[in-house]
């Protein structure tokens, strides 16, 4: 008798700025979010898909955000802040962390797998905590620009390569 493996419930969290800059620096092209969605859909049911971006009110970015929404992502925007000292601020680390924890603690959504797209080592503690809840963790990143601690914290590390790039 054939038993079908139950589909996993997947939650995806994309650090858009990190993926944009690491892919651009390494491959001089863009990440293919549609290919990612297709690959993840083979692994299970995507229940949550958040893409975290900085709002610079730029027409190219608005068009890109529209594409992400059409794929199935909820796009979360934070204003880009230019400080008086010339420095700038625009990261989503705390927001992503809170959303991941809220998602895994949501009793209405039994999540089996967290997928994080980022190379930021600050997320290693988050993945350690998620793993304590018996939730599989996957990280997608550019190998030479992904923190070793993040790769180590993930159950599965997927190197961004040509299959996930737009040419």
Short mmCIF file of N, CA, C and O in Angstrom, two decimals, residues 1-137:
data_model
loop_
_atom_site.label_atom_id
_atom_site.label_comp_id
_atom_site.label_asym_id
_atom_site.label_seq_id
_atom_site.Cartn_x
_atom_site.Cartn_y
_atom_site.Cartn_z
N UNK A 1 0.84 -1.17 0.00
CA UNK A 1 0.00 0.00 0.00
C UNK A 1 0.90 1.25 0.00
O UNK A 1 1.88 1.31 0.70
N UNK A 2 0.51 2.22 -0.78
CA UNK A 2 1.28 3.45 -0.94
C UNK A 2 0.79 4.50 0.06
O UNK A 2 -0.39 4.81 0.11
N UNK A 3 1.71 5.04 0.85
CA UNK A 3 1.37 6.11 1.79
C UNK A 3 2.03 7.40 1.32
O UNK A 3 3.25 7.45 1.17
N UNK A 4 1.22 8.40 1.13
CA UNK A 4 1.74 9.69 0.71
C UNK A 4 2.27 10.45 1.92
O UNK A 4 1.63 10.50 2.95
N UNK A 5 3.48 10.99 1.79
CA UNK A 5 4.06 11.79 2.86
C UNK A 5 3.26 13.09 2.97
O UNK A 5 3.00 13.74 1.96
N UNK A 6 2.87 13.46 4.19
CA UNK A 6 2.09 14.71 4.32
C UNK A 6 2.94 15.91 3.92
O UNK A 6 4.15 15.93 4.13
N UNK A 7 2.27 16.88 3.33
CA UNK A 7 2.95 18.10 2.90
C UNK A 7 3.39 18.89 4.14
O UNK A 7 2.66 18.98 5.12
N UNK A 8 4.56 19.48 4.06
CA UNK A 8 5.05 20.33 5.14
C UNK A 8 4.45 21.71 5.00
O UNK A 8 4.24 22.20 3.89
N UNK A 9 4.17 22.34 6.13
CA UNK A 9 3.75 23.74 6.14
C UNK A 9 5.00 24.60 6.28
O UNK A 9 5.76 24.44 7.24
N UNK A 10 5.17 25.49 5.32
CA UNK A 10 6.40 26.27 5.21
C UNK A 10 6.12 27.75 5.44
O UNK A 10 5.13 28.28 4.96
N UNK A 11 7.04 28.38 6.16
CA UNK A 11 7.01 29.84 6.33
C UNK A 11 8.33 30.39 5.79
O UNK A 11 9.41 29.90 6.15
N UNK A 12 8.23 31.39 4.91
CA UNK A 12 9.39 31.96 4.22
C UNK A 12 9.58 33.41 4.65
O UNK A 12 8.61 34.18 4.67
N UNK A 13 10.82 33.76 4.96
CA UNK A 13 11.16 35.11 5.39
C UNK A 13 12.37 35.57 4.58
O UNK A 13 13.43 34.95 4.66
N UNK A 14 12.19 36.66 3.82
CA UNK A 14 13.24 37.13 2.92
C UNK A 14 13.76 38.49 3.37
O UNK A 14 12.99 39.46 3.43
N UNK A 15 15.04 38.55 3.65
CA UNK A 15 15.74 39.81 3.92
C UNK A 15 16.13 40.36 2.55
O UNK A 15 17.20 40.08 2.02
N UNK A 16 15.20 41.10 1.94
CA UNK A 16 15.34 41.52 0.54
C UNK A 16 16.63 42.29 0.30
O UNK A 16 17.33 42.04 -0.69
N UNK A 17 16.98 43.23 1.16
CA UNK A 17 18.19 44.04 0.94
C UNK A 17 19.43 43.15 0.94
O UNK A 17 20.30 43.29 0.10
N UNK A 18 19.50 42.22 1.89
CA UNK A 18 20.65 41.34 1.99
C UNK A 18 20.77 40.48 0.72
O UNK A 18 21.86 40.37 0.15
N UNK A 19 19.68 39.90 0.28
CA UNK A 19 19.71 39.05 -0.92
C UNK A 19 20.05 39.88 -2.15
O UNK A 19 20.88 39.48 -2.97
N UNK A 20 19.45 41.06 -2.26
CA UNK A 20 19.73 41.92 -3.41
C UNK A 20 21.22 42.23 -3.52
O UNK A 20 21.84 42.04 -4.57
N UNK A 21 21.81 42.72 -2.42
CA UNK A 21 23.20 43.17 -2.47
C UNK A 21 24.19 42.01 -2.59
O UNK A 21 25.19 42.13 -3.29
N UNK A 22 23.94 40.88 -1.91
CA UNK A 22 24.89 39.76 -2.00
C UNK A 22 24.85 39.11 -3.38
O UNK A 22 25.90 38.75 -3.92
N UNK A 23 23.66 38.98 -3.96
CA UNK A 23 23.54 38.41 -5.31
C UNK A 23 24.15 39.36 -6.34
O UNK A 23 24.88 38.94 -7.24
N UNK A 24 23.85 40.64 -6.20
CA UNK A 24 24.39 41.64 -7.13
C UNK A 24 25.92 41.66 -7.08
O UNK A 24 26.59 41.67 -8.12
N UNK A 25 26.48 41.66 -5.86
CA UNK A 25 27.94 41.71 -5.71
C UNK A 25 28.62 40.47 -6.27
O UNK A 25 29.66 40.56 -6.91
N UNK A 26 28.03 39.30 -6.03
CA UNK A 26 28.66 38.05 -6.42
C UNK A 26 28.41 37.68 -7.89
O UNK A 26 29.32 37.24 -8.58
N UNK A 27 27.17 37.86 -8.34
CA UNK A 27 26.80 37.38 -9.67
C UNK A 27 26.49 38.50 -10.67
O UNK A 27 26.25 38.23 -11.84
N UNK A 28 26.38 39.73 -10.18
CA UNK A 28 26.02 40.89 -11.01
C UNK A 28 24.70 40.67 -11.76
O UNK A 28 24.58 40.97 -12.94
N UNK A 29 23.72 40.12 -11.04
CA UNK A 29 22.38 39.95 -11.59
C UNK A 29 21.39 39.94 -10.43
O UNK A 29 21.73 40.36 -9.33
N UNK A 30 20.18 39.46 -10.67
CA UNK A 30 19.14 39.49 -9.64
C UNK A 30 18.71 38.08 -9.25
O UNK A 30 18.85 37.13 -10.01
N UNK A 31 18.15 37.98 -8.05
CA UNK A 31 17.62 36.72 -7.53
C UNK A 31 16.28 36.43 -8.18
O UNK A 31 15.48 37.33 -8.41
N UNK A 32 16.02 35.15 -8.45
CA UNK A 32 14.79 34.73 -9.10
C UNK A 32 13.79 34.20 -8.05
O UNK A 32 13.83 33.03 -7.66
N UNK A 33 12.92 35.09 -7.59
CA UNK A 33 11.95 34.74 -6.55
C UNK A 33 10.90 33.74 -7.05
O UNK A 33 10.41 32.93 -6.28
N UNK A 34 10.59 33.79 -8.32
CA UNK A 34 9.62 32.85 -8.90
C UNK A 34 10.18 31.42 -8.87
O UNK A 34 9.48 30.47 -8.54
N UNK A 35 11.47 31.28 -9.18
CA UNK A 35 12.12 29.96 -9.13
C UNK A 35 12.17 29.45 -7.69
O UNK A 35 11.95 28.26 -7.44
N UNK A 36 12.45 30.34 -6.74
CA UNK A 36 12.44 29.96 -5.33
C UNK A 36 11.07 29.43 -4.93
O UNK A 36 10.96 28.37 -4.31
N UNK A 37 10.02 30.17 -5.29
CA UNK A 37 8.65 29.78 -4.94
C UNK A 37 8.32 28.39 -5.51
O UNK A 37 7.75 27.55 -4.82
N UNK A 38 8.73 28.17 -6.75
CA UNK A 38 8.49 26.89 -7.41
C UNK A 38 9.20 25.76 -6.66
O UNK A 38 8.61 24.71 -6.40
N UNK A 39 10.47 25.98 -6.29
CA UNK A 39 11.24 24.97 -5.56
C UNK A 39 10.62 24.68 -4.19
O UNK A 39 10.49 23.52 -3.80
N UNK A 40 10.25 25.73 -3.47
CA UNK A 40 9.69 25.53 -2.14
C UNK A 40 8.32 24.86 -2.20
O UNK A 40 7.98 24.07 -1.31
N UNK A 41 7.56 25.16 -3.24
CA UNK A 41 6.23 24.55 -3.39
C UNK A 41 6.31 23.03 -3.56
O UNK A 41 5.38 22.31 -3.22
N UNK A 42 7.43 22.55 -4.07
CA UNK A 42 7.64 21.10 -4.20
C UNK A 42 7.85 20.45 -2.83
O UNK A 42 7.60 19.26 -2.66
N UNK A 43 8.33 21.24 -1.87
CA UNK A 43 8.61 20.72 -0.52
C UNK A 43 7.38 20.74 0.38
O UNK A 43 7.34 20.05 1.39
N UNK A 44 6.40 21.58 0.04
CA UNK A 44 5.22 21.67 0.89
C UNK A 44 4.34 22.86 0.55
O UNK A 44 4.44 23.45 -0.52
N UNK A 45 3.49 23.19 1.51
CA UNK A 45 2.52 24.26 1.36
C UNK A 45 3.09 25.54 1.99
O UNK A 45 3.39 25.57 3.18
N UNK A 46 3.26 26.58 1.17
CA UNK A 46 3.77 27.84 1.69
C UNK A 46 2.62 28.58 2.37
O UNK A 46 1.71 29.07 1.71
N UNK A 47 2.65 28.60 3.70
CA UNK A 47 1.57 29.21 4.50
C UNK A 47 1.83 30.68 4.78
O UNK A 47 0.89 31.46 4.89
N UNK A 48 3.10 31.02 4.96
CA UNK A 48 3.51 32.39 5.26
C UNK A 48 4.68 32.71 4.35
O UNK A 48 5.59 31.88 4.21
N UNK A 49 4.64 33.87 3.71
CA UNK A 49 5.75 34.30 2.86
C UNK A 49 5.89 35.81 2.99
O UNK A 49 5.07 36.56 2.45
N UNK A 50 6.90 36.23 3.73
CA UNK A 50 7.12 37.66 3.96
C UNK A 50 8.43 38.09 3.32
O UNK A 50 9.45 37.42 3.50
N UNK A 51 8.37 39.20 2.62
CA UNK A 51 9.56 39.81 2.05
C UNK A 51 9.71 41.18 2.70
O UNK A 51 8.80 42.00 2.67
N UNK A 52 10.86 41.42 3.31
CA UNK A 52 11.12 42.63 4.08
C UNK A 52 12.01 43.56 3.27
O UNK A 52 13.14 43.18 2.92
N UNK A 53 11.51 44.75 2.99
CA UNK A 53 12.24 45.68 2.12
C UNK A 53 12.24 47.08 2.73
O UNK A 53 11.47 47.39 3.63
N UNK A 54 13.10 47.90 2.17
CA UNK A 54 13.20 49.30 2.58
C UNK A 54 12.46 50.13 1.55
O UNK A 54 12.63 49.94 0.35
N UNK A 55 11.63 51.04 2.03
CA UNK A 55 10.82 51.89 1.15
C UNK A 55 11.58 53.18 0.83
O UNK A 55 11.75 54.03 1.69
N UNK A 56 12.03 53.29 -0.40
CA UNK A 56 12.71 54.50 -0.85
C UNK A 56 11.84 55.26 -1.85
O UNK A 56 12.29 56.20 -2.47
N UNK A 57 10.60 54.78 -2.03
CA UNK A 57 9.64 55.40 -2.94
C UNK A 57 10.22 55.58 -4.35
O UNK A 57 10.07 56.60 -4.98
N UNK A 58 10.86 54.52 -4.80
CA UNK A 58 11.51 54.48 -6.11
C UNK A 58 10.64 53.64 -7.05
O UNK A 58 10.16 52.58 -6.67
N UNK A 59 10.45 54.10 -8.28
CA UNK A 59 9.54 53.40 -9.20
C UNK A 59 10.00 51.97 -9.53
O UNK A 59 9.17 51.08 -9.64
N UNK A 60 11.32 51.74 -9.64
CA UNK A 60 11.82 50.37 -9.90
C UNK A 60 11.51 49.47 -8.71
O UNK A 60 11.13 48.32 -8.89
N UNK A 61 11.69 50.00 -7.50
CA UNK A 61 11.41 49.20 -6.31
C UNK A 61 9.92 48.92 -6.18
O UNK A 61 9.54 47.82 -5.79
N UNK A 62 9.09 49.88 -6.51
CA UNK A 62 7.64 49.68 -6.45
C UNK A 62 7.23 48.58 -7.43
O UNK A 62 6.42 47.71 -7.10
N UNK A 63 7.82 48.58 -8.62
CA UNK A 63 7.53 47.54 -9.62
C UNK A 63 7.99 46.17 -9.10
O UNK A 63 7.28 45.17 -9.25
N UNK A 64 9.16 46.13 -8.50
CA UNK A 64 9.69 44.88 -7.94
C UNK A 64 8.79 44.36 -6.82
O UNK A 64 8.49 43.17 -6.75
N UNK A 65 8.33 45.25 -5.96
CA UNK A 65 7.44 44.86 -4.87
C UNK A 65 6.11 44.30 -5.41
O UNK A 65 5.55 43.35 -4.86
N UNK A 66 5.64 44.87 -6.50
CA UNK A 66 4.43 44.38 -7.16
C UNK A 66 4.64 42.94 -7.65
O UNK A 66 3.77 42.08 -7.49
N UNK A 67 5.82 42.68 -8.22
CA UNK A 67 6.15 41.33 -8.69
C UNK A 67 6.15 40.36 -7.52
O UNK A 67 5.59 39.26 -7.60
N UNK A 68 6.78 40.76 -6.41
CA UNK A 68 6.81 39.89 -5.23
C UNK A 68 5.40 39.56 -4.75
O UNK A 68 5.09 38.42 -4.41
N UNK A 69 4.54 40.58 -4.72
CA UNK A 69 3.15 40.35 -4.28
C UNK A 69 2.43 39.39 -5.23
O UNK A 69 1.66 38.53 -4.77
N UNK A 70 2.66 39.52 -6.53
CA UNK A 70 2.03 38.62 -7.50
C UNK A 70 2.51 37.18 -7.35
O UNK A 70 1.75 36.25 -7.63
N UNK A 71 3.74 36.98 -6.92
CA UNK A 71 4.25 35.63 -6.69
C UNK A 71 3.55 35.01 -5.48
O UNK A 71 3.26 33.82 -5.46
N UNK A 72 3.26 35.85 -4.47
CA UNK A 72 2.59 35.35 -3.27
C UNK A 72 3.14 35.89 -1.97
O UNK A 72 2.68 35.53 -0.89
N UNK A 73 4.15 36.75 -2.05
CA UNK A 73 4.75 37.33 -0.86
C UNK A 73 3.93 38.48 -0.31
O UNK A 73 3.34 39.24 -1.07
N UNK A 74 3.93 38.60 1.01
CA UNK A 74 3.47 39.83 1.64
C UNK A 74 4.72 40.69 1.77
O UNK A 74 5.73 40.26 2.33
N UNK A 75 4.66 41.88 1.21
CA UNK A 75 5.82 42.78 1.26
C UNK A 75 5.66 43.72 2.44
O UNK A 75 4.66 44.43 2.55
N UNK A 76 6.64 43.70 3.31
CA UNK A 76 6.64 44.58 4.47
C UNK A 76 7.71 45.65 4.24
O UNK A 76 8.85 45.32 3.92
N UNK A 77 7.29 46.90 4.39
CA UNK A 77 8.18 48.02 4.10
C UNK A 77 8.51 48.81 5.35
O UNK A 77 7.67 48.98 6.23
N UNK A 78 9.74 49.29 5.39
CA UNK A 78 10.21 50.15 6.46
C UNK A 78 10.88 51.34 5.79
O UNK A 78 11.59 51.18 4.80
N UNK A 79 10.67 52.55 6.30
CA UNK A 79 11.29 53.71 5.65
C UNK A 79 12.81 53.68 5.77
O UNK A 79 13.35 53.21 6.76
N UNK A 80 13.45 54.19 4.75
CA UNK A 80 14.90 54.35 4.75
C UNK A 80 15.21 55.64 5.49
O UNK A 80 14.64 56.69 5.19
N UNK A 81 16.09 55.57 6.47
CA UNK A 81 16.38 56.74 7.31
C UNK A 81 17.79 57.23 7.05
O UNK A 81 18.75 56.47 7.22
N UNK A 82 17.91 58.47 6.65
CA UNK A 82 19.19 59.14 6.53
C UNK A 82 19.39 59.98 7.78
O UNK A 82 18.61 60.88 8.04
N UNK A 83 20.42 59.68 8.55
CA UNK A 83 20.67 60.41 9.79
C UNK A 83 21.45 61.69 9.50
O UNK A 83 22.14 61.81 8.49
N UNK A 84 21.36 62.62 10.42
CA UNK A 84 22.04 63.92 10.26
C UNK A 84 23.56 63.77 10.23
O UNK A 84 24.26 64.60 9.66
N UNK A 85 24.08 62.68 10.81
CA UNK A 85 25.54 62.47 10.80
C UNK A 85 26.03 61.84 9.51
O UNK A 85 27.20 61.52 9.35
N UNK A 86 25.11 61.60 8.55
CA UNK A 86 25.48 61.03 7.27
C UNK A 86 25.30 59.52 7.19
O UNK A 86 25.33 58.94 6.12
N UNK A 87 25.11 58.88 8.35
CA UNK A 87 24.88 57.43 8.33
C UNK A 87 23.42 57.16 7.95
O UNK A 87 22.60 58.07 7.91
N UNK A 88 23.14 55.91 7.67
CA UNK A 88 21.76 55.56 7.31
C UNK A 88 21.35 54.30 8.05
O UNK A 88 22.19 53.54 8.54
N UNK A 89 20.06 54.09 8.10
CA UNK A 89 19.50 52.93 8.82
C UNK A 89 18.37 52.37 7.98
O UNK A 89 17.57 53.10 7.44
N UNK A 90 18.35 51.08 7.87
CA UNK A 90 17.28 50.45 7.11
C UNK A 90 17.38 48.95 7.14
O UNK A 90 17.53 48.33 6.10
N UNK A 91 17.32 48.35 8.32
CA UNK A 91 17.33 46.89 8.33
C UNK A 91 16.12 46.37 9.09
O UNK A 91 15.49 47.07 9.86
N UNK A 92 15.82 45.11 8.84
CA UNK A 92 14.62 44.48 9.34
C UNK A 92 14.92 43.36 10.34
O UNK A 92 14.03 42.54 10.61
N UNK A 93 16.14 43.26 10.86
CA UNK A 93 16.51 42.10 11.69
C UNK A 93 15.52 41.84 12.83
O UNK A 93 15.08 40.71 13.02
N UNK A 94 15.18 42.87 13.58
CA UNK A 94 14.27 42.69 14.72
C UNK A 94 12.87 42.32 14.21
O UNK A 94 12.23 41.41 14.74
N UNK A 95 12.40 42.99 13.17
CA UNK A 95 11.07 42.69 12.61
C UNK A 95 10.97 41.27 12.10
O UNK A 95 9.96 40.58 12.33
N UNK A 96 12.00 40.79 11.40
CA UNK A 96 12.01 39.41 10.90
C UNK A 96 11.97 38.44 12.08
O UNK A 96 11.20 37.48 12.09
N UNK A 97 12.79 38.71 13.08
CA UNK A 97 12.86 37.84 14.25
C UNK A 97 11.51 37.75 14.96
O UNK A 97 11.04 36.64 15.29
N UNK A 98 10.87 38.87 15.17
CA UNK A 98 9.56 38.88 15.82
C UNK A 98 8.54 38.10 14.99
O UNK A 98 7.78 37.28 15.51
N UNK A 99 8.54 38.33 13.67
CA UNK A 99 7.59 37.62 12.80
C UNK A 99 7.83 36.11 12.78
O UNK A 99 6.88 35.32 12.78
N UNK A 100 9.10 35.68 12.79
CA UNK A 100 9.40 34.25 12.83
C UNK A 100 8.86 33.66 14.13
O UNK A 100 8.18 32.63 14.12
N UNK A 101 9.14 34.31 15.25
CA UNK A 101 8.68 33.77 16.54
C UNK A 101 7.15 33.77 16.62
O UNK A 101 6.56 32.80 17.11
N UNK A 102 6.52 34.84 16.15
CA UNK A 102 5.04 34.87 16.15
C UNK A 102 4.49 33.74 15.28
O UNK A 102 3.49 33.11 15.63
N UNK A 103 5.13 33.49 14.16
CA UNK A 103 4.65 32.46 13.23
C UNK A 103 4.76 31.07 13.84
O UNK A 103 3.82 30.29 13.76
N UNK A 104 5.89 30.77 14.47
CA UNK A 104 6.03 29.42 15.02
C UNK A 104 5.18 29.22 16.27
O UNK A 104 4.88 28.08 16.63
N UNK A 105 4.78 30.30 16.90
CA UNK A 105 3.93 30.20 18.10
C UNK A 105 2.45 30.34 17.79
O UNK A 105 1.63 30.25 18.70
N UNK A 106 2.10 30.54 16.53
CA UNK A 106 0.70 30.68 16.12
C UNK A 106 0.05 29.30 16.09
O UNK A 106 0.39 28.45 15.27
N UNK A 107 -0.89 29.09 17.01
CA UNK A 107 -1.52 27.77 17.11
C UNK A 107 -2.46 27.48 15.94
O UNK A 107 -2.83 26.33 15.71
N UNK A 108 -2.84 28.49 15.18
CA UNK A 108 -3.70 28.27 14.01
C UNK A 108 -2.92 27.79 12.80
O UNK A 108 -3.50 27.31 11.83
N UNK A 109 -1.62 27.96 12.81
CA UNK A 109 -0.75 27.60 11.70
C UNK A 109 0.35 26.69 12.22
O UNK A 109 1.30 27.15 12.84
N UNK A 110 0.27 25.40 11.99
CA UNK A 110 1.33 24.49 12.43
C UNK A 110 2.43 24.50 11.37
O UNK A 110 2.30 23.93 10.30
N UNK A 111 3.51 25.21 11.67
CA UNK A 111 4.62 25.35 10.73
C UNK A 111 5.64 24.23 10.98
O UNK A 111 6.04 23.98 12.12
N UNK A 112 6.05 23.57 9.89
CA UNK A 112 7.03 22.50 9.97
C UNK A 112 8.43 22.95 9.55
O UNK A 112 9.42 22.33 9.91
N UNK A 113 8.47 24.02 8.74
CA UNK A 113 9.73 24.46 8.17
C UNK A 113 9.79 25.98 8.07
O UNK A 113 8.84 26.60 7.60
N UNK A 114 10.89 26.54 8.54
CA UNK A 114 11.16 27.97 8.37
C UNK A 114 12.25 28.10 7.31
O UNK A 114 13.29 27.43 7.40
N UNK A 115 12.02 28.95 6.33
CA UNK A 115 13.01 29.23 5.30
C UNK A 115 13.39 30.70 5.43
O UNK A 115 12.54 31.58 5.36
N UNK A 116 14.69 30.94 5.63
CA UNK A 116 15.20 32.29 5.76
C UNK A 116 16.16 32.57 4.61
O UNK A 116 17.08 31.79 4.37
N UNK A 117 15.93 33.68 3.93
CA UNK A 117 16.86 34.12 2.89
C UNK A 117 17.62 35.30 3.43
O UNK A 117 17.08 36.40 3.54
N UNK A 118 18.87 35.06 3.80
CA UNK A 118 19.74 36.10 4.34
C UNK A 118 21.11 35.48 4.56
O UNK A 118 21.23 34.26 4.73
N UNK A 119 22.11 36.33 4.61
CA UNK A 119 23.44 35.87 4.97
C UNK A 119 23.87 36.43 6.31
O UNK A 119 25.00 36.24 6.74
N UNK A 120 22.98 37.11 6.97
CA UNK A 120 23.27 37.85 8.20
C UNK A 120 23.42 36.91 9.39
O UNK A 120 22.47 36.25 9.80
N UNK A 121 24.62 36.90 9.97
CA UNK A 121 24.91 36.04 11.11
C UNK A 121 24.09 36.35 12.35
O UNK A 121 24.01 35.52 13.26
N UNK A 122 23.49 37.53 12.41
CA UNK A 122 22.66 37.88 13.56
C UNK A 122 21.47 36.93 13.71
O UNK A 122 20.89 36.83 14.79
N UNK A 123 21.11 36.22 12.64
CA UNK A 123 19.97 35.31 12.70
C UNK A 123 20.31 33.92 13.23
O UNK A 123 19.44 33.08 13.37
N UNK A 124 21.58 33.66 13.55
CA UNK A 124 21.94 32.31 14.02
C UNK A 124 21.23 31.95 15.32
O UNK A 124 20.73 30.82 15.47
N UNK A 125 21.12 32.89 16.24
CA UNK A 125 20.41 32.63 17.51
C UNK A 125 18.93 32.33 17.28
O UNK A 125 18.34 31.48 17.96
N UNK A 126 18.34 33.05 16.33
CA UNK A 126 16.94 32.82 15.99
C UNK A 126 16.75 31.38 15.50
O UNK A 126 15.83 30.69 15.93
N UNK A 127 17.62 30.93 14.60
CA UNK A 127 17.48 29.57 14.07
C UNK A 127 17.69 28.52 15.15
O UNK A 127 17.02 27.50 15.16
N UNK A 128 18.62 28.79 16.07
CA UNK A 128 18.81 27.87 17.19
C UNK A 128 17.52 27.74 18.00
O UNK A 128 17.11 26.65 18.38
N UNK A 129 16.85 28.87 18.24
CA UNK A 129 15.61 28.86 19.02
C UNK A 129 14.50 28.14 18.25
O UNK A 129 13.74 27.36 18.83
N UNK A 130 14.40 28.40 16.95
CA UNK A 130 13.38 27.75 16.13
C UNK A 130 13.59 26.24 16.13
O UNK A 130 12.63 25.47 16.28
N UNK A 131 14.83 25.80 16.01
CA UNK A 131 15.14 24.37 16.00
C UNK A 131 14.74 23.68 17.30
O UNK A 131 14.38 22.51 17.29
N UNK A 132 14.79 24.42 18.41
CA UNK A 132 14.37 23.86 19.71
C UNK A 132 12.89 23.50 19.71
O UNK A 132 12.43 22.74 20.56
N UNK A 133 12.13 24.06 18.76
CA UNK A 133 10.70 23.79 18.65
C UNK A 133 10.41 22.68 17.63
O UNK A 133 9.30 22.55 17.15
N UNK A 134 11.45 21.91 17.29
CA UNK A 134 11.32 20.82 16.31
C UNK A 134 10.80 21.31 14.96
O UNK A 134 9.98 20.65 14.33
N UNK A 135 11.26 22.46 14.57
CA UNK A 135 10.91 23.02 13.26
C UNK A 135 12.19 23.03 12.42
O UNK A 135 13.23 23.50 12.87
N UNK A 136 12.08 22.48 11.23
CA UNK A 136 13.21 22.42 10.31
C UNK A 136 13.57 23.82 9.84
O UNK A 136 12.67 24.61 9.53
N UNK A 137 14.85 24.13 9.77
CA UNK A 137 15.28 25.45 9.32
C UNK A 137 16.14 25.34 8.07
O UNK A 137 17.05 24.52 8.00
#
